[in-house]
């Protein structure tokens, strides 16, 4: 997971202006480790929590036409190369997928995304996908 704090807001105010840097870094690290934390507590049967929560939020936003943007990741595989790009998308009940927003990453964020994509590539190799 690659949290992008500079794109996160509360009532339109960037969280980087609301949360002290050391506290924000702790929140970001916990976000990165969230899946492992759930597995630690539940041991088995925990892989569905984050995806199901995200799907529930998306369905609610679409049904209630909230015009919310959601993070998405495009992962494509061309022969042996795995590439990833970070996107946001907005969907509505009436129009379906309304907008895809390509997010510009800093060099540090791009490196983190590439590291994450490599981890996905390694998992795909392990399971033979």
Coordinates of N, CA, C and O in Angstrom, one line a residue:
X1 N 0.8 -1.2 0.0 CA 0.0 0.0 0.0 C 0.9 1.2 0.0 O 1.9 1.3 0.7
X2 N 0.5 2.2 -0.8 CA 1.2 3.5 -0.9 C 0.3 4.6 -0.5 O -0.4 5.2 -1.4
X3 N 0.2 5.0 0.8 CA -0.7 6.1 1.2 C -0.2 7.4 0.6 O 1.0 7.7 0.7
X4 N -1.0 8.2 0.1 CA -0.7 9.6 -0.4 C -1.3 10.7 0.4 O -2.4 11.2 0.1
X5 N -0.6 11.0 1.5 CA -1.2 12.0 2.4 C -1.5 13.3 1.8 O -2.4 14.0 2.2
X6 N -0.7 13.7 0.9 CA -0.9 15.1 0.3 C -2.2 15.2 -0.5 O -2.6 16.3 -0.8
X7 N -2.8 14.0 -0.9 CA -4.1 14.0 -1.6 C -5.2 13.8 -0.6 O -6.4 13.8 -1.0
X8 N -4.9 13.6 0.7 CA -6.0 13.4 1.7 C -6.4 14.7 2.3 O -5.6 15.5 2.8
X9 N -7.7 14.9 2.4 CA -8.2 16.2 3.0 C -9.4 15.9 4.0 O -10.0 14.8 4.0
X10 N -9.6 16.9 4.8 CA -10.7 16.9 5.8 C -11.4 18.2 5.5 O -10.8 19.3 5.6
X11 N -12.6 18.2 5.0 CA -13.4 19.4 4.6 C -12.6 20.3 3.7 O -12.6 21.5 3.8
X12 N -11.9 19.6 2.8 CA -11.1 20.4 1.8 C -9.7 20.8 2.2 O -9.0 21.4 1.4
X13 N -9.4 20.6 3.5 CA -8.1 21.1 4.0 C -7.1 19.9 4.0 O -7.5 18.8 4.6
X14 N -6.0 20.0 3.4 CA -5.0 18.9 3.3 C -4.6 18.4 4.8 O -4.4 19.3 5.6
X15 N -4.6 17.1 5.0 CA -4.3 16.6 6.3 C -2.8 17.0 6.7 O -2.5 17.0 7.9
X16 N -2.0 17.3 5.7 CA -0.6 17.7 6.0 C -0.6 19.1 6.8 O 0.4 19.4 7.4
X17 N -1.7 19.8 6.7 CA -1.8 21.1 7.4 C -2.5 20.9 8.7 O -2.5 21.8 9.6
X18 N -3.1 19.7 9.0 CA -3.9 19.5 10.2 C -3.2 18.6 11.2 O -3.6 18.7 12.4
X19 N -2.3 17.8 10.7 CA -1.7 16.8 11.6 C -0.2 17.0 11.6 O 0.4 17.2 10.5
X20 N 0.4 17.0 12.8 CA 1.8 17.2 12.9 C 2.6 16.1 12.2 O 2.1 14.9 12.1
X21 N 3.7 16.4 11.5 CA 4.5 15.5 10.7 C 4.8 14.1 11.4 O 4.6 13.1 10.7
X22 N 5.2 14.1 12.6 CA 5.5 12.8 13.3 C 4.3 12.0 13.5 O 4.3 10.8 13.3
X23 N 3.2 12.6 13.9 CA 1.9 11.9 14.0 C 1.4 11.4 12.7 O 0.9 10.2 12.6
X24 N 1.5 12.2 11.7 CA 1.1 11.8 10.3 C 1.9 10.6 9.8 O 1.3 9.7 9.2
X25 N 3.2 10.6 10.0 CA 4.0 9.5 9.6 C 3.6 8.2 10.3 O 3.6 7.1 9.7
X26 N 3.3 8.3 11.6 CA 2.8 7.1 12.4 C 1.5 6.6 11.8 O 1.3 5.4 11.6
X27 N 0.6 7.5 11.4 CA -0.7 7.1 10.8 C -0.4 6.5 9.4 O -1.0 5.4 9.1
X28 N 0.5 7.0 8.6 CA 0.8 6.5 7.3 C 1.4 5.1 7.5 O 1.1 4.1 6.8
X29 N 2.3 4.9 8.4 CA 2.9 3.6 8.7 C 1.9 2.6 9.1 O 1.9 1.4 8.6
X30 N 1.0 3.0 9.9 CA -0.1 2.0 10.4 C -1.0 1.7 9.2 O -1.5 0.5 9.1
X31 N -1.2 2.6 8.3 CA -2.0 2.4 7.1 C -1.3 1.3 6.2 O -1.9 0.4 5.7
X32 N 0.0 1.5 6.0 CA 0.8 0.5 5.3 C 0.7 -0.9 5.9 O 0.7 -1.8 5.1
X33 N 0.7 -0.9 7.2 CA 0.7 -2.2 7.9 C -0.7 -2.7 8.3 O -0.8 -3.7 9.0
X34 N -1.7 -2.1 7.8 CA -3.1 -2.4 8.2 C -3.5 -3.8 7.9 O -4.1 -4.5 8.8
X35 N -3.1 -4.3 6.8 CA -3.5 -5.7 6.4 C -2.8 -6.7 7.4 O -3.5 -7.6 7.9
X36 N -1.5 -6.5 7.7 CA -0.8 -7.4 8.6 C -1.4 -7.3 10.0 O -1.5 -8.3 10.7
X37 N -1.8 -6.1 10.4 CA -2.4 -5.9 11.7 C -3.7 -6.7 11.8 O -4.0 -7.4 12.8
X38 N -4.6 -6.7 10.8 CA -5.8 -7.5 10.8 C -5.5 -9.0 10.9 O -6.1 -9.7 11.6
X39 N -4.5 -9.4 10.0 CA -4.2 -10.8 10.0 C -3.7 -11.2 11.4 O -4.0 -12.3 11.9
X40 N -2.9 -10.4 12.1 CA -2.4 -10.7 13.4 C -3.5 -10.9 14.4 O -3.4 -11.9 15.2
X41 N -4.5 -10.1 14.3 CA -5.6 -10.3 15.3 C -6.6 -11.4 14.9 O -7.0 -12.1 15.8
X42 N -6.8 -11.6 13.7 CA -7.8 -12.6 13.3 C -7.2 -14.0 12.9 O -7.9 -15.0 12.8
X43 N -5.9 -14.0 12.6 CA -5.2 -15.2 12.2 C -5.6 -15.7 10.8 O -4.8 -15.7 9.9
X44 N -6.9 -16.1 10.6 CA -7.3 -16.6 9.3 C -8.6 -15.9 9.0 O -9.3 -15.3 9.8
X45 N -9.0 -15.9 7.7 CA -10.2 -15.4 7.2 C -10.3 -13.9 7.3 O -11.4 -13.3 7.5
X46 N -9.1 -13.2 7.1 CA -9.1 -11.7 7.3 C -8.9 -11.0 6.0 O -9.0 -9.8 5.9
X47 N -8.6 -11.7 4.9 CA -8.3 -11.1 3.6 C -9.4 -10.3 3.0 O -9.2 -9.5 2.1
X48 N -10.6 -10.5 3.4 CA -11.8 -9.9 2.8 C -12.2 -8.5 3.4 O -13.0 -7.8 2.9
X49 N -11.6 -8.2 4.6 CA -12.0 -7.0 5.3 C -11.9 -5.7 4.5 O -12.8 -5.0 4.3
X50 N -10.7 -5.4 4.1 CA -10.4 -4.1 3.4 C -11.2 -4.1 2.1 O -11.8 -3.1 1.8
X51 N -11.1 -5.1 1.2 CA -11.8 -5.1 0.0 C -13.3 -4.9 0.1 O -14.0 -4.2 -0.6
X52 N -13.9 -5.6 1.1 CA -15.3 -5.6 1.3 C -15.7 -4.2 1.9 O -16.8 -3.7 1.5
X53 N -14.9 -3.6 2.7 CA -15.2 -2.2 3.2 C -15.2 -1.2 2.1 O -16.1 -0.4 2.0
X54 N -14.2 -1.4 1.2 CA -14.1 -0.5 0.1 C -15.2 -0.6 -0.9 O -15.8 0.4 -1.4
X55 N -15.6 -1.9 -1.1 CA -16.7 -2.1 -2.1 C -18.0 -1.6 -1.5 O -18.8 -1.0 -2.2
X56 N -18.2 -1.7 -0.2 CA -19.4 -1.1 0.5 C -19.5 0.4 0.3 O -20.5 0.9 0.0
X57 N -18.4 1.0 0.5 CA -18.3 2.5 0.4 C -18.6 2.9 -1.1 O -19.3 3.9 -1.3
X58 N -18.0 2.2 -2.0 CA -18.3 2.5 -3.4 C -19.7 2.3 -3.8 O -20.3 3.2 -4.5
X59 N -20.3 1.2 -3.4 CA -21.7 1.0 -3.7 C -22.6 2.1 -3.1 O -23.5 2.6 -3.8
X60 N -22.4 2.4 -1.9 CA -23.2 3.4 -1.2 C -23.0 4.8 -2.0 O -24.0 5.5 -2.2
X61 N -21.8 5.1 -2.4 CA -21.5 6.4 -3.1 C -22.2 6.4 -4.4 O -22.8 7.4 -4.8
X62 N -22.2 5.3 -5.1 CA -22.9 5.2 -6.4 C -24.4 5.3 -6.3 O -25.1 6.0 -6.9
X63 N -25.0 4.4 -5.3 CA -26.4 4.4 -5.2 C -27.0 5.8 -4.7 O -28.1 6.2 -5.1
X64 N -26.2 6.5 -3.8 CA -26.7 7.7 -3.3 C -26.1 8.9 -4.1 O -26.3 10.1 -3.8
X65 N -25.5 8.6 -5.3 CA -25.0 9.6 -6.2 C -24.1 10.7 -5.5 O -24.3 11.9 -5.7
X66 N -23.2 10.2 -4.6 CA -22.4 11.2 -3.8 C -21.3 11.9 -4.6 O -20.7 12.7 -4.0
X67 N -21.0 11.4 -5.8 CA -19.9 12.0 -6.6 C -18.6 12.0 -5.9 O -17.8 12.9 -5.9
X68 N -18.3 10.9 -5.2 CA -17.0 10.7 -4.5 C -16.0 10.1 -5.4 O -16.3 9.4 -6.3
X69 N -14.7 10.5 -5.1 CA -13.6 9.9 -5.9 C -13.0 8.8 -5.0 O -13.0 8.9 -3.8
X70 N -12.6 7.7 -5.6 CA -12.0 6.6 -4.9 C -10.6 6.3 -5.5 O -10.5 6.4 -6.7
X71 N -9.7 5.8 -4.6 CA -8.4 5.4 -5.2 C -8.6 4.1 -6.0 O -9.4 3.3 -5.7
X72 N -7.7 4.0 -7.0 CA -7.7 2.8 -7.8 C -6.3 2.6 -8.2 O -5.5 3.5 -8.2
X73 N -6.0 1.4 -8.6 CA -4.7 1.1 -9.1 C -4.8 0.3 -10.4 O -5.5 -0.7 -10.5
X74 N -4.1 0.8 -11.4 CA -4.1 0.1 -12.7 C -2.8 -0.7 -12.7 O -1.8 -0.2 -12.7
X75 N -3.0 -2.0 -12.8 CA -1.8 -2.9 -12.9 C -2.0 -3.6 -14.2 O -3.0 -4.3 -14.5
X76 N -0.9 -3.5 -15.0 CA -1.0 -4.2 -16.3 C 0.3 -5.1 -16.4 O 1.3 -4.8 -15.9
X77 N 0.1 -6.2 -17.1 CA 1.2 -7.1 -17.3 C 1.4 -7.3 -18.8 O 0.5 -7.8 -19.5
X78 N 2.5 -6.9 -19.3 CA 2.9 -7.1 -20.7 C 4.1 -8.0 -20.7 O 5.2 -7.7 -20.2
X79 N 3.9 -9.2 -21.1 CA 4.9 -10.3 -21.1 C 5.4 -10.5 -19.7 O 4.7 -10.9 -18.8
X80 N 6.7 -10.1 -19.4 CA 7.2 -10.3 -18.0 C 7.2 -9.0 -17.2 O 7.6 -9.0 -16.0
X81 N 6.9 -7.9 -17.8 CA 6.9 -6.6 -17.1 C 5.6 -6.3 -16.4 O 4.5 -6.5 -17.0
X82 N 5.7 -5.9 -15.2 CA 4.5 -5.5 -14.5 C 4.6 -4.0 -14.2 O 5.6 -3.5 -13.7
X83 N 3.6 -3.2 -14.6 CA 3.6 -1.8 -14.4 C 2.4 -1.4 -13.6 O 1.3 -2.1 -13.7
X84 N 2.5 -0.3 -12.9 CA 1.4 0.1 -12.1 C 1.3 1.6 -12.1 O 2.3 2.3 -12.2
X85 N 0.1 2.2 -12.2 CA -0.1 3.6 -12.1 C -1.2 3.9 -11.1 O -2.1 3.1 -10.9
X86 N -1.1 5.0 -10.4 CA -2.1 5.4 -9.4 C -3.2 6.2 -10.1 O -2.9 7.2 -10.8
X87 N -4.4 5.9 -9.8 CA -5.5 6.6 -10.3 C -6.6 6.9 -9.3 O -6.5 6.3 -8.2
X88 N -7.4 7.8 -9.6 CA -8.6 8.0 -8.8 C -9.8 7.9 -9.8 O -9.6 8.2 -11.0
X89 N -10.9 7.4 -9.3 CA -12.1 7.4 -10.3 C -13.3 7.8 -9.5 O -13.4 7.8 -8.3
X90 N -14.2 8.4 -10.3 CA -15.5 8.8 -9.8 C -16.6 8.1 -10.6 O -16.6 8.1 -11.8
X91 N -17.6 7.6 -9.9 CA -18.7 6.9 -10.5 C -20.0 7.4 -9.9 O -20.0 7.8 -8.8
X92 N -21.0 7.3 -10.7 CA -22.4 7.7 -10.3 C -23.4 6.7 -10.8 O -23.2 5.9 -11.7
X93 N -24.6 6.8 -10.2 CA -25.7 5.9 -10.5 C -26.1 6.1 -11.9 O -26.3 5.2 -12.7
X94 N -26.2 7.4 -12.3 CA -26.7 7.7 -13.6 C -25.7 7.5 -14.8 O -26.1 7.0 -15.8
X95 N -24.5 7.9 -14.5 CA -23.5 7.9 -15.6 C -22.5 6.8 -15.6 O -21.7 6.6 -16.5
X96 N -22.5 6.0 -14.5 CA -21.5 5.0 -14.4 C -20.1 5.6 -14.1 O -20.1 6.5 -13.3
X97 N -19.1 5.1 -14.7 CA -17.8 5.7 -14.5 C -17.7 7.1 -15.2 O -17.8 7.2 -16.4
X98 N -17.7 8.1 -14.3 CA -17.7 9.5 -14.8 C -16.3 10.0 -15.2 O -16.2 10.8 -16.1
X99 N -15.3 9.7 -14.4 CA -14.0 10.3 -14.6 C -12.9 9.4 -14.0 O -13.1 8.7 -13.0
X100 N -11.8 9.3 -14.8 CA -10.6 8.7 -14.3 C -9.5 9.8 -14.2 O -9.3 10.5 -15.1
X101 N -8.9 9.9 -13.0 CA -8.0 10.9 -12.7 C -6.6 10.3 -12.5 O -6.4 9.5 -11.6
X102 N -5.6 10.6 -13.4 CA -4.3 10.1 -13.2 C -3.6 11.0 -12.2 O -3.6 12.2 -12.3
X103 N -3.1 10.4 -11.1 CA -2.5 11.1 -10.0 C -1.0 11.3 -10.3 O -0.3 10.3 -10.5
X104 N -0.5 12.5 -10.2 CA 0.9 12.8 -10.4 C 1.6 12.5 -9.0 O 1.3 12.9 -8.0
X105 N 2.7 11.7 -9.2 CA 3.4 11.2 -8.0 C 4.8 11.9 -7.9 O 5.4 12.3 -8.9
X106 N 5.2 12.2 -6.7 CA 6.6 12.6 -6.5 C 7.5 11.5 -6.7 O 7.1 10.3 -6.8
X107 N 8.8 11.8 -6.8 CA 9.8 10.7 -7.0 C 9.7 9.6 -5.9 O 9.8 8.4 -6.2
X108 N 9.6 10.1 -4.7 CA 9.5 9.2 -3.5 C 8.2 8.3 -3.6 O 8.3 7.1 -3.4
X109 N 7.1 8.9 -4.0 CA 5.9 8.2 -4.1 C 5.9 7.2 -5.2 O 5.5 6.0 -5.1
X110 N 6.6 7.6 -6.3 CA 6.7 6.7 -7.5 C 7.6 5.5 -7.2 O 7.3 4.4 -7.5
X111 N 8.7 5.7 -6.4 CA 9.5 4.6 -6.0 C 8.8 3.7 -5.1 O 8.9 2.4 -5.2
X112 N 7.9 4.2 -4.2 CA 7.1 3.3 -3.3 C 6.1 2.5 -4.1 O 5.9 1.3 -3.8
X113 N 5.5 3.1 -5.1 CA 4.6 2.4 -5.9 C 5.3 1.3 -6.7 O 4.7 0.2 -6.8
X114 N 6.5 1.6 -7.3 CA 7.2 0.6 -8.0 C 7.6 -0.6 -7.1 O 7.5 -1.7 -7.5
X115 N 8.0 -0.3 -5.8 CA 8.3 -1.3 -4.9 C 7.0 -2.2 -4.6 O 7.1 -3.4 -4.5
X116 N 5.9 -1.5 -4.5 CA 4.6 -2.2 -4.2 C 4.3 -3.1 -5.4 O 3.9 -4.3 -5.3
X117 N 4.5 -2.6 -6.6 CA 4.2 -3.3 -7.9 C 5.1 -4.6 -7.9 O 4.7 -5.6 -8.4
X118 N 6.4 -4.4 -7.5 CA 7.3 -5.6 -7.5 C 6.8 -6.6 -6.5 O 6.9 -7.8 -6.8
X119 N 6.3 -6.2 -5.4 CA 5.8 -7.2 -4.4 C 4.6 -7.9 -5.0 O 4.5 -9.2 -4.9
X120 N 3.7 -7.2 -5.8 CA 2.6 -7.9 -6.4 C 3.1 -8.9 -7.5 O 2.6 -10.0 -7.6
X121 N 4.1 -8.4 -8.2 CA 4.7 -9.3 -9.3 C 5.3 -10.6 -8.6 O 5.1 -11.7 -9.2
X122 N 6.0 -10.4 -7.5 CA 6.5 -11.6 -6.8 C 5.4 -12.6 -6.4 O 5.5 -13.8 -6.5
X123 N 4.3 -12.0 -5.8 CA 3.2 -12.8 -5.4 C 2.5 -13.5 -6.6 O 2.2 -14.7 -6.5
X124 N 2.4 -12.8 -7.7 CA 1.9 -13.5 -8.9 C 2.7 -14.6 -9.4 O 2.2 -15.7 -9.8
X125 N 4.1 -14.5 -9.3 CA 5.0 -15.5 -9.7 C 4.8 -16.7 -8.7 O 4.8 -17.9 -9.2
X126 N 4.6 -16.5 -7.5 CA 4.5 -17.6 -6.5 C 3.2 -18.4 -6.7 O 3.2 -19.6 -6.7
X127 N 2.1 -17.7 -7.1 CA 0.9 -18.4 -7.3 C 0.6 -18.8 -8.7 O -0.4 -19.4 -9.1
X128 N 1.6 -18.5 -9.6 CA 1.5 -18.9 -11.0 C 0.6 -18.1 -11.8 O 0.0 -18.7 -12.8
X129 N 0.4 -16.9 -11.5 CA -0.5 -16.0 -12.4 C 0.2 -15.2 -13.3 O 1.2 -14.6 -13.0

